[in-house]
Short mmCIF file of C-alpha atoms and ligand atoms in Angstrom, two decimals:
data_model
loop_
_atom_site.label_atom_id
_atom_site.label_comp_id
_atom_site.label_asym_id
_atom_site.label_seq_id
_atom_site.Cartn_x
_atom_site.Cartn_y
_atom_site.Cartn_z
CA UNK D 1 114.29 103.75 62.44
CA UNK D 2 110.88 105.66 61.32
CA UNK D 3 109.49 103.46 57.67
CA UNK D 4 108.63 106.03 55.48
CA UNK D 5 105.10 105.11 55.04
CA UNK D 6 104.65 106.66 51.33
CA UNK D 7 108.00 103.83 50.48
CA UNK D 8 106.50 100.69 51.81
CA UNK D 9 104.03 99.98 49.85
CA UNK D 10 105.70 100.10 46.64
CA UNK D 11 109.13 98.32 46.84
CA UNK D 12 108.64 96.07 49.62
CA UNK D 13 107.39 93.14 48.99
CA UNK D 14 103.77 91.69 49.78
CA UNK D 15 104.42 89.20 52.11
CA UNK D 16 107.53 87.66 54.32
CA UNK D 17 109.08 84.22 52.73
CA UNK D 18 108.10 83.48 56.39
CA UNK D 19 107.51 80.02 55.67
CA UNK D 20 111.17 78.40 54.75
CA UNK D 21 113.54 78.31 57.78
CA UNK D 22 113.51 78.33 61.46
CA UNK D 23 113.50 81.98 62.92
CA UNK D 24 115.14 84.12 65.90
CA UNK D 25 115.45 87.52 66.89
CA UNK D 26 118.85 87.81 65.24
CA UNK D 27 117.07 87.97 61.78
CA UNK D 28 115.14 91.21 62.29
CA UNK D 29 115.97 94.47 62.56
CA UNK D 30 114.22 95.62 65.79
CA UNK D 31 112.94 99.26 65.64
CA UNK D 32 110.98 101.36 67.51
CA UNK D 33 108.65 101.07 70.17
CA UNK D 34 104.81 100.48 69.64
CA UNK D 35 102.97 99.53 72.97
CA UNK D 36 102.76 97.47 75.49
CA UNK D 37 100.35 94.63 76.79
CA UNK D 38 98.64 92.88 79.44
CA UNK D 39 102.17 89.29 78.50
CA UNK D 40 104.48 91.67 76.39
CA UNK D 41 105.90 94.65 74.05
CA UNK D 42 105.00 95.13 70.22
CA UNK D 43 108.03 97.10 68.86
CA UNK D 44 108.43 97.56 64.90
CA UNK D 45 110.98 95.16 63.43
CA UNK D 46 112.24 94.45 59.52
CA UNK D 47 113.86 91.63 58.25
CA UNK D 48 116.87 91.47 56.86
CA UNK D 49 116.98 89.31 53.37
CA UNK D 50 113.85 91.26 51.87
CA UNK D 51 113.62 94.16 53.40
CA UNK D 52 109.94 93.41 54.82
CA UNK D 53 108.12 95.09 57.65
CA UNK D 54 106.92 93.82 60.29
CA UNK D 55 105.41 94.13 64.35
CA UNK D 56 107.09 91.79 66.73
CA UNK D 57 105.08 91.50 69.42
CA UNK D 58 107.51 90.13 72.78
CA UNK D 59 106.85 87.84 75.16
CA UNK D 60 107.96 87.30 78.34
CA UNK D 61 108.44 83.36 79.53
CA UNK D 62 108.29 84.45 82.84
CA UNK D 63 105.20 86.41 82.24
CA UNK D 64 103.31 83.84 81.04
CA UNK D 65 104.45 81.41 84.45
CA UNK D 66 103.56 84.00 86.46
CA UNK D 67 99.76 83.83 85.00
CA UNK D 68 99.57 79.71 83.98
CA UNK D 69 98.94 81.10 80.36
CA UNK D 70 100.66 78.99 78.64
CA UNK D 71 97.90 76.82 77.18
CA UNK D 72 96.30 80.25 76.63
CA UNK D 73 98.97 81.73 74.31
CA UNK D 74 99.51 78.54 72.32
CA UNK D 75 95.82 78.49 70.72
CA UNK D 76 96.05 82.47 70.08
CA UNK D 77 99.29 81.97 68.16
CA UNK D 78 98.06 78.22 66.54
CA UNK D 79 94.31 79.97 65.81
CA UNK D 80 96.37 82.67 64.25
CA UNK D 81 98.06 80.79 62.46
CA UNK D 82 95.95 79.18 60.65
CA UNK D 83 93.78 82.24 59.67
CA UNK D 84 94.88 83.96 56.18
CA UNK D 85 92.32 87.10 55.72
CA UNK D 86 92.23 90.84 54.02
CA UNK D 87 90.57 91.87 57.20
CA UNK D 88 92.22 89.22 60.05
CA UNK D 89 96.11 90.13 61.36
CA UNK D 90 98.32 88.34 59.84
CA UNK D 91 100.93 85.95 62.56
CA UNK D 92 103.92 85.24 60.10
CA UNK D 93 106.05 83.17 61.73
CA UNK D 94 107.24 82.62 65.47
CA UNK D 95 109.96 81.29 67.16
CA UNK D 96 111.19 81.47 70.72
CA UNK D 97 114.16 81.96 72.63
CA UNK D 98 114.96 80.09 76.86
CA UNK D 99 113.11 83.87 77.43
CA UNK D 100 110.97 84.86 75.32
CA UNK D 101 108.29 83.57 72.23
CA UNK D 102 108.02 86.28 69.82
CA UNK D 103 104.85 86.78 67.40
CA UNK D 104 106.01 87.96 63.82
CA UNK D 105 103.01 90.14 63.37
CA UNK D 106 101.41 91.94 59.96
CA UNK D 107 102.00 95.63 61.16
CA UNK D 108 98.84 98.27 60.91
CA UNK D 109 100.91 101.51 60.52
CA UNK D 110 97.15 103.48 61.58
CA UNK D 111 97.81 101.35 64.94
CA UNK D 112 94.28 100.81 67.86
CA UNK D 113 90.38 102.01 65.46
CA UNK D 114 88.96 102.86 68.61
CA UNK D 115 91.80 105.68 69.53
CA UNK D 116 90.76 106.96 65.63
CA UNK D 117 87.33 106.83 66.67
CA UNK D 118 87.59 108.81 69.66
CA UNK D 119 89.74 111.62 67.62
CA UNK D 120 86.85 111.78 65.45
CA UNK D 121 84.39 110.80 68.14
CA UNK D 122 82.42 108.97 65.40
CA UNK D 123 82.88 108.08 62.43
CA UNK D 124 80.39 109.01 58.35
CA UNK D 125 78.84 106.75 57.71
CA UNK D 126 81.10 106.31 54.73
CA UNK D 127 83.57 105.23 56.80
CA UNK D 128 80.91 102.81 59.69
CA UNK D 129 79.43 100.68 56.71
CA UNK D 130 83.54 100.15 54.57
CA UNK D 131 84.39 98.54 58.38
CA UNK D 132 81.57 96.81 59.38
CA UNK D 133 81.32 95.37 56.20
CA UNK D 134 85.69 93.94 56.39
CA UNK D 135 84.08 92.90 59.82
CA UNK D 136 81.17 91.07 58.18
CA UNK D 137 84.11 89.42 56.17
CA UNK D 138 86.81 88.46 58.53
CA UNK D 139 84.34 87.36 61.00
CA UNK D 140 82.27 85.02 57.99
CA UNK D 141 86.50 83.06 56.82
CA UNK D 142 86.53 82.56 60.76
CA UNK D 143 83.66 81.17 61.51
CA UNK D 144 83.56 79.44 58.19
CA UNK D 145 86.75 77.95 60.18
CA UNK D 146 84.86 77.61 63.44
CA UNK D 147 87.33 80.09 64.77
CA UNK D 148 84.42 82.46 67.14
CA UNK D 149 86.92 86.27 68.55
CA UNK D 150 84.04 86.10 71.71
CA UNK D 151 86.35 90.31 72.14
CA UNK D 152 85.62 91.95 69.18
CA UNK D 153 85.80 95.27 70.53
CA UNK D 154 87.42 98.67 68.33
CA UNK D 155 90.41 98.55 70.84
CA UNK D 156 91.22 94.54 68.77
CA UNK D 157 90.99 96.38 65.65
CA UNK D 158 93.15 97.78 63.49
CA UNK D 159 94.47 99.86 60.93
CA UNK D 160 96.76 99.13 58.43
CA UNK D 161 98.73 102.19 56.38
CA UNK D 162 95.35 102.53 53.40
CA UNK D 163 93.73 102.49 56.08
CA UNK D 164 92.10 98.91 55.89
CA UNK D 165 90.83 97.28 58.95
CA UNK D 166 92.55 94.15 60.48
CA UNK D 167 91.57 92.03 63.71
CA UNK D 168 93.83 91.54 65.91
CA UNK D 169 94.34 89.42 69.03
CA UNK D 170 92.50 86.34 69.47
CA UNK D 171 94.21 85.55 72.29
CA UNK D 172 89.89 84.87 73.17
CA UNK D 173 89.23 83.34 71.30
CA UNK D 174 87.53 79.96 70.60
CA UNK D 175 87.95 77.53 68.31
CA UNK D 176 84.49 75.39 68.67
CA UNK D 177 81.87 72.32 67.79
CA UNK D 178 79.99 72.97 70.52
CA UNK D 179 78.83 75.75 71.84
CA UNK D 180 80.22 77.94 74.60
CA UNK D 181 79.13 78.65 78.57
CA UNK D 182 82.07 80.38 79.53
CA UNK D 183 81.73 85.03 80.37
CA UNK D 184 84.22 86.76 79.63
CA UNK D 185 85.06 90.11 77.47
CA UNK D 186 84.71 93.90 78.29
CA UNK D 187 80.44 94.03 79.32
CA UNK D 188 79.54 96.18 77.04
CA UNK D 189 79.90 93.98 73.81
CA UNK D 190 78.32 90.74 75.92
CA UNK D 191 75.73 89.58 73.27
CA UNK D 192 73.14 88.74 75.99
CA UNK D 193 72.90 85.29 76.02
CA UNK D 194 75.86 85.75 77.73
CA UNK D 195 75.66 88.08 80.42
CA UNK D 196 73.04 84.56 81.19
CA UNK D 197 75.50 82.44 80.69
CA UNK D 198 73.64 80.93 78.43
CA UNK D 199 74.55 78.65 75.49
CA UNK D 200 75.85 80.84 73.66
CA UNK D 201 77.52 80.75 69.54
CA UNK D 202 78.30 82.39 66.30
CA UNK D 203 76.03 84.90 66.70
CA UNK D 204 77.87 86.64 69.77
CA UNK D 205 79.98 88.41 67.16
CA UNK D 206 76.79 89.49 65.43
CA UNK D 207 76.16 91.40 68.60
CA UNK D 208 78.46 92.09 68.86
CA UNK D 209 79.46 93.47 64.87
CA UNK D 210 75.81 95.39 66.08
CA UNK D 211 77.26 96.97 69.11
CA UNK D 212 80.21 98.20 67.10
CA UNK D 213 77.82 99.68 63.88
CA UNK D 214 76.24 101.55 66.75
CA UNK D 215 79.52 103.18 68.05
CA UNK D 216 81.01 104.04 64.32
CA UNK D 217 78.25 106.00 64.42
CA UNK D 218 77.15 108.18 68.05
CA UNK D 219 80.38 107.45 69.09
CA UNK D 220 79.83 105.37 72.12
CA UNK D 221 78.27 101.67 72.98
CA UNK D 222 73.83 101.30 72.45
CA UNK D 223 73.37 100.14 76.21
CA UNK D 224 76.32 102.28 78.04
CA UNK D 225 74.91 103.85 81.57
CA UNK D 226 77.50 104.85 85.49
CA UNK D 227 77.02 101.23 86.76
CA UNK D 228 77.92 98.19 85.29
CA UNK D 229 75.00 96.55 86.18
CA UNK D 230 72.87 98.60 84.71
CA UNK D 231 74.43 98.54 81.46
CA UNK D 232 73.77 94.19 81.81
CA UNK D 233 70.04 95.48 82.32
CA UNK D 234 69.42 97.65 79.33
CA UNK D 235 71.98 94.20 76.97
CA UNK D 236 69.45 91.90 79.28
CA UNK D 237 65.59 94.23 77.84
CA UNK D 238 67.33 95.62 74.44
CA UNK D 239 67.22 98.67 75.83
CA UNK D 240 68.37 100.19 71.83
CA UNK D 241 67.70 104.45 72.05
CA UNK D 242 69.20 106.72 68.41
CA UNK D 243 69.32 109.84 69.56
CA UNK D 244 68.47 112.50 67.88
CA UNK D 245 72.42 114.19 68.33
CA UNK D 246 72.96 112.49 65.14
CA UNK D 247 71.16 112.57 61.73
CA UNK D 248 71.07 108.63 60.80
CA UNK D 249 70.44 107.20 57.81
CA UNK D 250 67.58 104.51 58.34
CA UNK D 251 69.85 102.08 56.86
CA UNK D 252 71.57 102.30 59.58
CA UNK D 253 69.21 102.11 62.26
CA UNK D 254 67.41 99.31 59.70
CA UNK D 255 70.91 97.30 60.29
CA UNK D 256 72.05 97.72 62.95
CA UNK D 257 68.10 96.75 64.74
CA UNK D 258 68.42 93.19 62.13
CA UNK D 259 71.58 92.37 64.44
CA UNK D 260 70.45 94.13 68.51
CA UNK D 261 68.34 91.11 68.56
CA UNK D 262 68.64 89.03 71.65
CA UNK D 263 67.58 86.34 69.37
CA UNK D 264 70.85 84.54 68.63
CA UNK D 265 69.43 82.87 66.17
CA UNK D 266 66.97 85.43 64.57
CA UNK D 267 69.98 88.01 64.05
CA UNK D 268 71.14 88.84 60.51
CA UNK D 269 73.26 86.40 59.34
CA UNK D 270 76.88 87.57 57.84
CA UNK D 271 75.85 86.78 54.62
CA UNK D 272 73.06 89.24 54.46
CA UNK D 273 74.70 92.21 56.40
CA UNK D 274 76.62 91.78 53.11
CA UNK D 275 73.75 92.40 50.76
CA UNK D 276 72.04 95.04 53.27
CA UNK D 277 71.20 98.56 51.59
CA UNK D 278 72.68 100.23 53.36
CA UNK D 279 76.87 97.97 53.45
CA UNK D 280 75.66 98.47 49.56
CA UNK D 281 75.63 101.72 49.15
CA UNK D 282 78.22 102.67 51.87
CA UNK D 283 81.09 100.74 51.86
CA UNK D 284 83.47 101.52 50.29
CA UNK D 285 84.49 98.03 47.86
CA UNK D 286 88.41 98.50 48.58
CA UNK D 287 87.90 98.12 52.32
CA UNK D 288 90.71 101.10 52.40
CA UNK D 289 89.17 104.29 53.92
CA UNK D 290 90.97 106.74 55.82
CA UNK D 291 88.65 108.92 58.27
CA UNK D 292 89.96 112.51 58.81
CA UNK D 293 89.61 114.60 62.06
CA UNK D 294 86.79 116.28 60.41
CA UNK D 295 84.20 114.50 60.30
CA UNK D 296 80.57 115.15 58.15
P1 LIG C 301 96.55 92.94 75.56
O1 LIG C 301 97.35 92.50 76.31
O2 LIG C 301 95.21 92.87 75.78
O3 LIG C 301 96.31 92.12 74.88
P2 LIG C 301 96.70 95.10 74.60
O4 LIG C 301 95.57 94.49 72.56
O5 LIG C 301 96.90 96.50 74.82
O6 LIG C 301 96.34 94.58 74.94
P3 LIG C 301 99.20 94.37 72.30
O7 LIG C 301 98.13 93.40 71.41
O8 LIG C 301 100.37 93.28 72.69
O9 LIG C 301 97.95 95.08 74.14
O10 LIG C 301 99.62 95.28 72.01
C1 LIG C 301 100.14 96.31 72.69
C2 LIG C 301 99.94 97.42 71.84
O11 LIG C 301 101.15 97.24 70.53
C3 LIG C 301 98.40 98.54 71.57
O12 LIG C 301 98.85 99.09 71.56
C4 LIG C 301 98.25 98.00 70.02
O13 LIG C 301 97.62 98.50 69.13
C5 LIG C 301 100.04 98.20 69.54
N1 LIG C 301 100.51 96.88 68.28
C6 LIG C 301 100.06 95.56 68.39
N2 LIG C 301 99.31 94.46 67.32
C7 LIG C 301 99.90 95.98 66.80
C8 LIG C 301 100.51 95.31 64.98
N3 LIG C 301 100.30 94.05 64.38
N4 LIG C 301 100.60 96.57 64.27
C9 LIG C 301 100.74 97.83 64.76
N5 LIG C 301 100.91 97.50 66.35
C10 LIG C 301 99.89 96.51 66.34
MG1 LIG C 302 95.68 92.95 72.14
#
């Protein structure tokens, strides 16, 4: 079935009554296939009693065993289940049977921010600032709960029906008290301290926010190069250029320069991002922003 989007927000409760009992697949009408990831498939779903629309991520246990990924998934579930913020994709519930693990997720009707960015080329300053503010708020919340995402990139950012940004995929997130040493993530978004395999902490996400802010405005990440080795070198040198191809405000460039700082302790804090002139002047307070195809 197709869910009529205009009806959805009006007729359906704000939050599904998900805490009350043990769930199984029979509690849901399973709708259209949304997409496939490394470990499972995602379907549209509707909880039968409340009519609440969700996304069901179905993961086959045979795949988990093959990749020895049980611990990894449990970590993803525990982290996401404990988070409740308007810009973090909710994990309402989860259950499993003999063959599968099912995650009951908030449905992000507008899909991947990445696809939108590629189709429009780049965002307006208003849209970019709104998304950067949403990300900063969500990350501040996560950091307070001692969660570092470490894999913030456009593919892991979804948009709900109102165009509100949702951070998804806590697959690589870690709960951290100590500094971490692992090298992971997509290379364009790696912070210099990760490239150099030094200890890293929360400030990694602040760096990534600088990369994303640039990519939202210019359409591609700042340290892109034909060879991976060259990207890594440009990251370590912070070889940052602002092409003349787009006329971007000085305020926006100022924020990017304050995020893409090699010394992680000198990067602008998440709280100060929200107070930065560019955000104050441009971000939509509601957090909802829908970029049209022909962007300014
Ligand atoms: P990975 O396995 O590395 O996480 P992935 O992010 O592509 O890869 P999934 O998270 O399983 O894989 O998602 C598969 C597809 O379903 C993606 O295209 C994603 O955009 C979409 N999707 C996932 N969760 C939701 C959701 N809650 N609402 C809407 N679409 C979703
Ligand atoms: Mg994913």
